[in-house]
Amino acid sequence: MSALIAPSARSRSPGGTQEPKWVRVCLIAVALAFIALFLVLPLAAVLTEALRNGVHAYREALREPDAVSAIRLTVITALIAVPLNLVFGVAAAWAIAKYEFHGKAFLTTLVDLPFSVSPVVAGLIYVLLFGAQGWFGPWLQAHDIKIIFAVPGIVLATVFVTFPFIARELIPLMQSQGNDEEQAAIVLGATGWQTFWHVTLPNIKWGLFYGVILCNARAMGEFGAVSVVSGHIRGQTNTMPLHVEILYNEYHSAAAFAVASLLALLALVTLAIKSVAEWRQGKILKALGELPPERAGVYAADALTLQPAG
């Protein structure tokens, strides 16, 4: 029996399936054509239009007060929204992946909710809650608190549309890793914080980093929800995507493409960091997969003492 199976096993290609060469060539050509048409060409067009009037005009477009204000507001929004989503994402992923409790499926569904709700609808929800005619509008006006058409509303809308990104990166990763190392650490006398800091966090750091990068990119590029709650006030509530829209509608195409080029560069940087994070995470998962099961406790103990496993 083994003599009959061995040649068949040796004939299999470890690197892929056995389609004819022309099929592989056609699939690769189609994939490259789509990448060139829908990714490379638009990015090249943005950069070309941004520099059409020269480097000096490009710099002036970015130094314009409204553009500086839009860039500043975009960065501030991301600096607030991403850390909040970081805390939520780690907590939600840890609860869903490491524990069994009533309502777990419901919590998982809530995490995915922003993926199924239109960003415009998300913005309208906050208008209905905090707008002048909303549920809390009269109370907010009485206490001189502005949320809609102000920075707090922009931050809330951005947090809503971006909070699944980190959790959704961590949940499958933590589920695949299981609880063996955490349980071994607890048996060895570690506290919950020590277990998280020295065992869980090192195992998820690249997935966490990947989720943060995606969350930040979406936070800086969000348009729909922010457009509803911002009010489009120049120099005050316009983020970079909103500023690009205003410039383009006013036929200042060079300035619009100059600001858009910053978002395009952000996308390229995000893509590069994403590739590095996936490569590092793949190496870690491959190394962990090659470890025998009985080494889980040793790995956890070495992580707690911050010493490499022998």
GROMACS .gro file of N, CA and C in nm, residues 126-193:
model
  204
  126TYR      N    1  -2.577   5.997   1.530
  126TYR     CA    2  -2.525   6.095   1.626
  126TYR      C    3  -2.597   6.229   1.615
  127VAL      N    4  -2.641   6.264   1.495
  127VAL     CA    5  -2.721   6.386   1.480
  127VAL      C    6  -2.853   6.372   1.554
  128LEU      N    7  -2.916   6.256   1.544
  128LEU     CA    8  -3.042   6.232   1.614
  128LEU      C    9  -3.024   6.230   1.766
  129LEU      N   10  -2.906   6.190   1.810
  129LEU     CA   11  -2.882   6.185   1.954
  129LEU      C   12  -2.840   6.320   2.010
  130PHE      N   13  -2.746   6.388   1.942
  130PHE     CA   14  -2.683   6.506   2.000
  130PHE      C   15  -2.711   6.635   1.923
  131GLY      N   16  -2.789   6.627   1.815
  131GLY     CA   17  -2.820   6.747   1.739
  131GLY      C   18  -2.913   6.840   1.815
  132ALA      N   19  -2.935   6.959   1.760
  132ALA     CA   20  -3.019   7.059   1.828
  132ALA      C   21  -3.160   7.007   1.855
  133GLN      N   22  -3.213   6.925   1.764
  133GLN     CA   23  -3.346   6.867   1.782
  133GLN      C   24  -3.340   6.721   1.825
  134GLY      N   25  -3.222   6.675   1.868
  134GLY     CA   26  -3.206   6.536   1.906
  134GLY      C   27  -3.248   6.508   2.049
  135TRP      N   28  -3.227   6.384   2.090
  135TRP     CA   29  -3.270   6.342   2.223
  135TRP      C   30  -3.202   6.422   2.333
  136PHE      N   31  -3.072   6.444   2.320
  136PHE     CA   32  -2.997   6.515   2.423
  136PHE      C   33  -2.965   6.659   2.383
  137GLY      N   34  -3.018   6.704   2.268
  137GLY     CA   35  -2.987   6.837   2.218
  137GLY      C   36  -3.023   6.949   2.313
  138PRO      N   37  -3.145   6.956   2.366
  138PRO     CA   38  -3.180   7.065   2.459
  138PRO      C   39  -3.092   7.069   2.583
  139TRP      N   40  -3.061   6.952   2.640
  139TRP     CA   41  -2.975   6.949   2.759
  139TRP      C   42  -2.835   6.998   2.726
  140LEU      N   43  -2.782   6.958   2.611
  140LEU     CA   44  -2.648   7.001   2.571
  140LEU      C   45  -2.645   7.152   2.547
  141GLN      N   46  -2.750   7.206   2.483
  141GLN     CA   47  -2.755   7.350   2.460
  141GLN      C   48  -2.765   7.426   2.592
  142ALA      N   49  -2.841   7.372   2.686
  142ALA     CA   50  -2.855   7.439   2.816
  142ALA      C   51  -2.723   7.445   2.891
  143HIS      N   52  -2.635   7.348   2.868
  143HIS     CA   53  -2.505   7.345   2.936
  143HIS      C   54  -2.392   7.389   2.845
  144ASP      N   55  -2.427   7.448   2.730
  144ASP     CA   56  -2.329   7.503   2.634
  144ASP      C   57  -2.224   7.399   2.596
  145ILE      N   58  -2.272   7.280   2.562
  145ILE     CA   59  -2.184   7.172   2.516
  145ILE      C   60  -2.214   7.145   2.369
  146LYS      N   61  -2.112   7.152   2.285
  146LYS     CA   62  -2.129   7.129   2.142
  146LYS      C   63  -2.066   6.996   2.105
  147ILE      N   64  -2.145   6.911   2.042
  147ILE     CA   65  -2.094   6.784   1.992
  147ILE      C   66  -2.107   6.778   1.840
  148ILE      N   67  -2.229   6.801   1.791
  148ILE     CA   68  -2.251   6.804   1.647
  148ILE      C   69  -2.197   6.935   1.591
  149PHE      N   70  -2.136   6.928   1.473
  149PHE     CA   71  -2.070   7.041   1.408
  149PHE      C   72  -1.953   7.091   1.493
  150ALA      N   73  -1.889   6.999   1.562
  150ALA     CA   74  -1.772   7.031   1.644
  150ALA      C   75  -1.682   6.908   1.648
  151VAL      N   76  -1.565   6.925   1.707
  151VAL     CA   77  -1.466   6.817   1.711
  151VAL      C   78  -1.519   6.692   1.784
  152PRO      N   79  -1.589   6.704   1.898
  152PRO     CA   80  -1.638   6.581   1.964
  152PRO      C   81  -1.724   6.493   1.875
  153GLY      N   82  -1.810   6.553   1.794
  153GLY     CA   83  -1.893   6.474   1.704
  153GLY      C   84  -1.810   6.401   1.599
  154ILE      N   85  -1.706   6.469   1.549
  154ILE     CA   86  -1.618   6.405   1.451
  154ILE      C   87  -1.547   6.286   1.513
  155VAL      N   88  -1.500   6.302   1.636
  155VAL     CA   89  -1.431   6.194   1.705
  155VAL      C   90  -1.526   6.077   1.730
  156LEU      N   91  -1.648   6.105   1.776
  156LEU     CA   92  -1.745   5.999   1.802
  156LEU      C   93  -1.778   5.921   1.675
  157ALA      N   94  -1.801   5.993   1.566
  157ALA     CA   95  -1.833   5.926   1.440
  157ALA      C   96  -1.716   5.841   1.392
  158THR      N   97  -1.595   5.892   1.408
  158THR     CA   98  -1.477   5.817   1.365
  158THR      C   99  -1.457   5.692   1.451
  159VAL      N  100  -1.477   5.705   1.581
  159VAL     CA  101  -1.465   5.589   1.670
  159VAL      C  102  -1.566   5.482   1.630
  160PHE      N  103  -1.688   5.522   1.597
  160PHE     CA  104  -1.792   5.424   1.563
  160PHE      C  105  -1.754   5.344   1.439
  161VAL      N  106  -1.708   5.411   1.335
  161VAL     CA  107  -1.682   5.340   1.209
  161VAL      C  108  -1.551   5.262   1.211
  162THR      N  109  -1.465   5.287   1.309
  162THR     CA  110  -1.334   5.221   1.310
  162THR      C  111  -1.316   5.119   1.422
  163PHE      N  112  -1.409   5.110   1.517
  163PHE     CA  113  -1.379   5.024   1.631
  163PHE      C  114  -1.376   4.875   1.601
  164PRO      N  115  -1.431   4.822   1.490
  164PRO     CA  116  -1.415   4.677   1.467
  164PRO      C  117  -1.276   4.635   1.421
  165PHE      N  118  -1.194   4.727   1.369
  165PHE     CA  119  -1.073   4.687   1.299
  165PHE      C  120  -0.975   4.612   1.390
  166ILE      N  121  -0.946   4.666   1.506
  166ILE     CA  122  -0.849   4.602   1.595
  166ILE      C  123  -0.906   4.474   1.653
  167ALA      N  124  -1.031   4.478   1.697
  167ALA     CA  125  -1.091   4.358   1.755
  167ALA      C  126  -1.098   4.245   1.654
  168ARG      N  127  -1.133   4.278   1.531
  168ARG     CA  128  -1.148   4.175   1.429
  168ARG      C  129  -1.013   4.115   1.386
  169GLU      N  130  -0.905   4.186   1.403
  169GLU     CA  131  -0.773   4.130   1.377
  169GLU      C  132  -0.729   4.038   1.489
  170LEU      N  133  -0.767   4.071   1.612
  170LEU     CA  134  -0.717   3.997   1.728
  170LEU      C  135  -0.800   3.874   1.760
  171ILE      N  136  -0.930   3.877   1.736
  171ILE     CA  137  -1.016   3.766   1.778
  171ILE      C  138  -0.972   3.633   1.715
  172PRO      N  139  -0.960   3.621   1.582
  172PRO     CA  140  -0.917   3.491   1.527
  172PRO      C  141  -0.776   3.452   1.568
  173LEU      N  142  -0.688   3.552   1.584
  173LEU     CA  143  -0.551   3.522   1.626
  173LEU      C  144  -0.548   3.464   1.766
  174MET      N  145  -0.620   3.527   1.859
  174MET     CA  146  -0.621   3.479   1.997
  174MET      C  147  -0.695   3.347   2.010
  175GLN      N  148  -0.798   3.326   1.929
  175GLN     CA  149  -0.868   3.198   1.931
  175GLN      C  150  -0.778   3.085   1.883
  176SER      N  151  -0.697   3.112   1.780
  176SER     CA  152  -0.608   3.008   1.728
  176SER      C  153  -0.497   2.974   1.827
  177GLN      N  154  -0.457   3.070   1.910
  177GLN     CA  155  -0.351   3.046   2.007
  177GLN      C  156  -0.399   2.968   2.128
  178GLY      N  157  -0.529   2.974   2.159
  178GLY     CA  158  -0.582   2.900   2.272
  178GLY      C  159  -0.545   2.962   2.406
  179ASN      N  160  -0.574   2.888   2.514
  179ASN     CA  161  -0.553   2.938   2.650
  179ASN      C  162  -0.441   2.868   2.725
  180ASP      N  163  -0.370   2.777   2.658
  180ASP     CA  164  -0.273   2.695   2.730
  180ASP      C  165  -0.165   2.778   2.799
  181GLU      N  166  -0.112   2.876   2.729
  181GLU     CA  167  -0.003   2.954   2.786
  181GLU      C  168  -0.051   3.040   2.902
  182GLU      N  169  -0.169   3.101   2.889
  182GLU     CA  170  -0.222   3.181   2.998
  182GLU      C  171  -0.251   3.094   3.121
  183GLN      N  172  -0.307   2.975   3.099
  183GLN     CA  173  -0.335   2.887   3.211
  183GLN      C  174  -0.207   2.841   3.279
  184ALA      N  175  -0.104   2.813   3.200
  184ALA     CA  176   0.024   2.775   3.259
  184ALA      C  177   0.083   2.888   3.341
  185ALA      N  178   0.069   3.012   3.291
  185ALA     CA  179   0.121   3.126   3.365
  185ALA      C  180   0.048   3.145   3.497
  186ILE      N  181  -0.084   3.126   3.496
  186ILE     CA  182  -0.162   3.141   3.620
  186ILE      C  183  -0.126   3.033   3.719
  187VAL      N  184  -0.105   2.910   3.671
  187VAL     CA  185  -0.064   2.801   3.759
  187VAL      C  186   0.070   2.832   3.824
  188LEU      N  187   0.157   2.899   3.751
  188LEU     CA  188   0.289   2.935   3.803
  188LEU      C  189   0.284   3.055   3.898
  189GLY      N  190   0.164   3.110   3.919
  189GLY     CA  191   0.150   3.217   4.017
  189GLY      C  192   0.144   3.357   3.961
  190ALA      N  193   0.130   3.371   3.829
  190ALA     CA  194   0.124   3.504   3.770
  190ALA      C  195  -0.012   3.568   3.795
  191THR      N  196  -0.012   3.699   3.809
  191THR     CA  197  -0.137   3.773   3.819
  191THR      C  198  -0.196   3.792   3.679
  192GLY      N  199  -0.319   3.842   3.675
  192GLY     CA  200  -0.382   3.867   3.546
  192GLY      C  201  -0.304   3.966   3.461
  193TRP      N  202  -0.253   4.073   3.525
  193TRP     CA  203  -0.177   4.173   3.450
  193TRP      C  204  -0.044   4.116   3.400
   0.00000   0.00000   0.00000
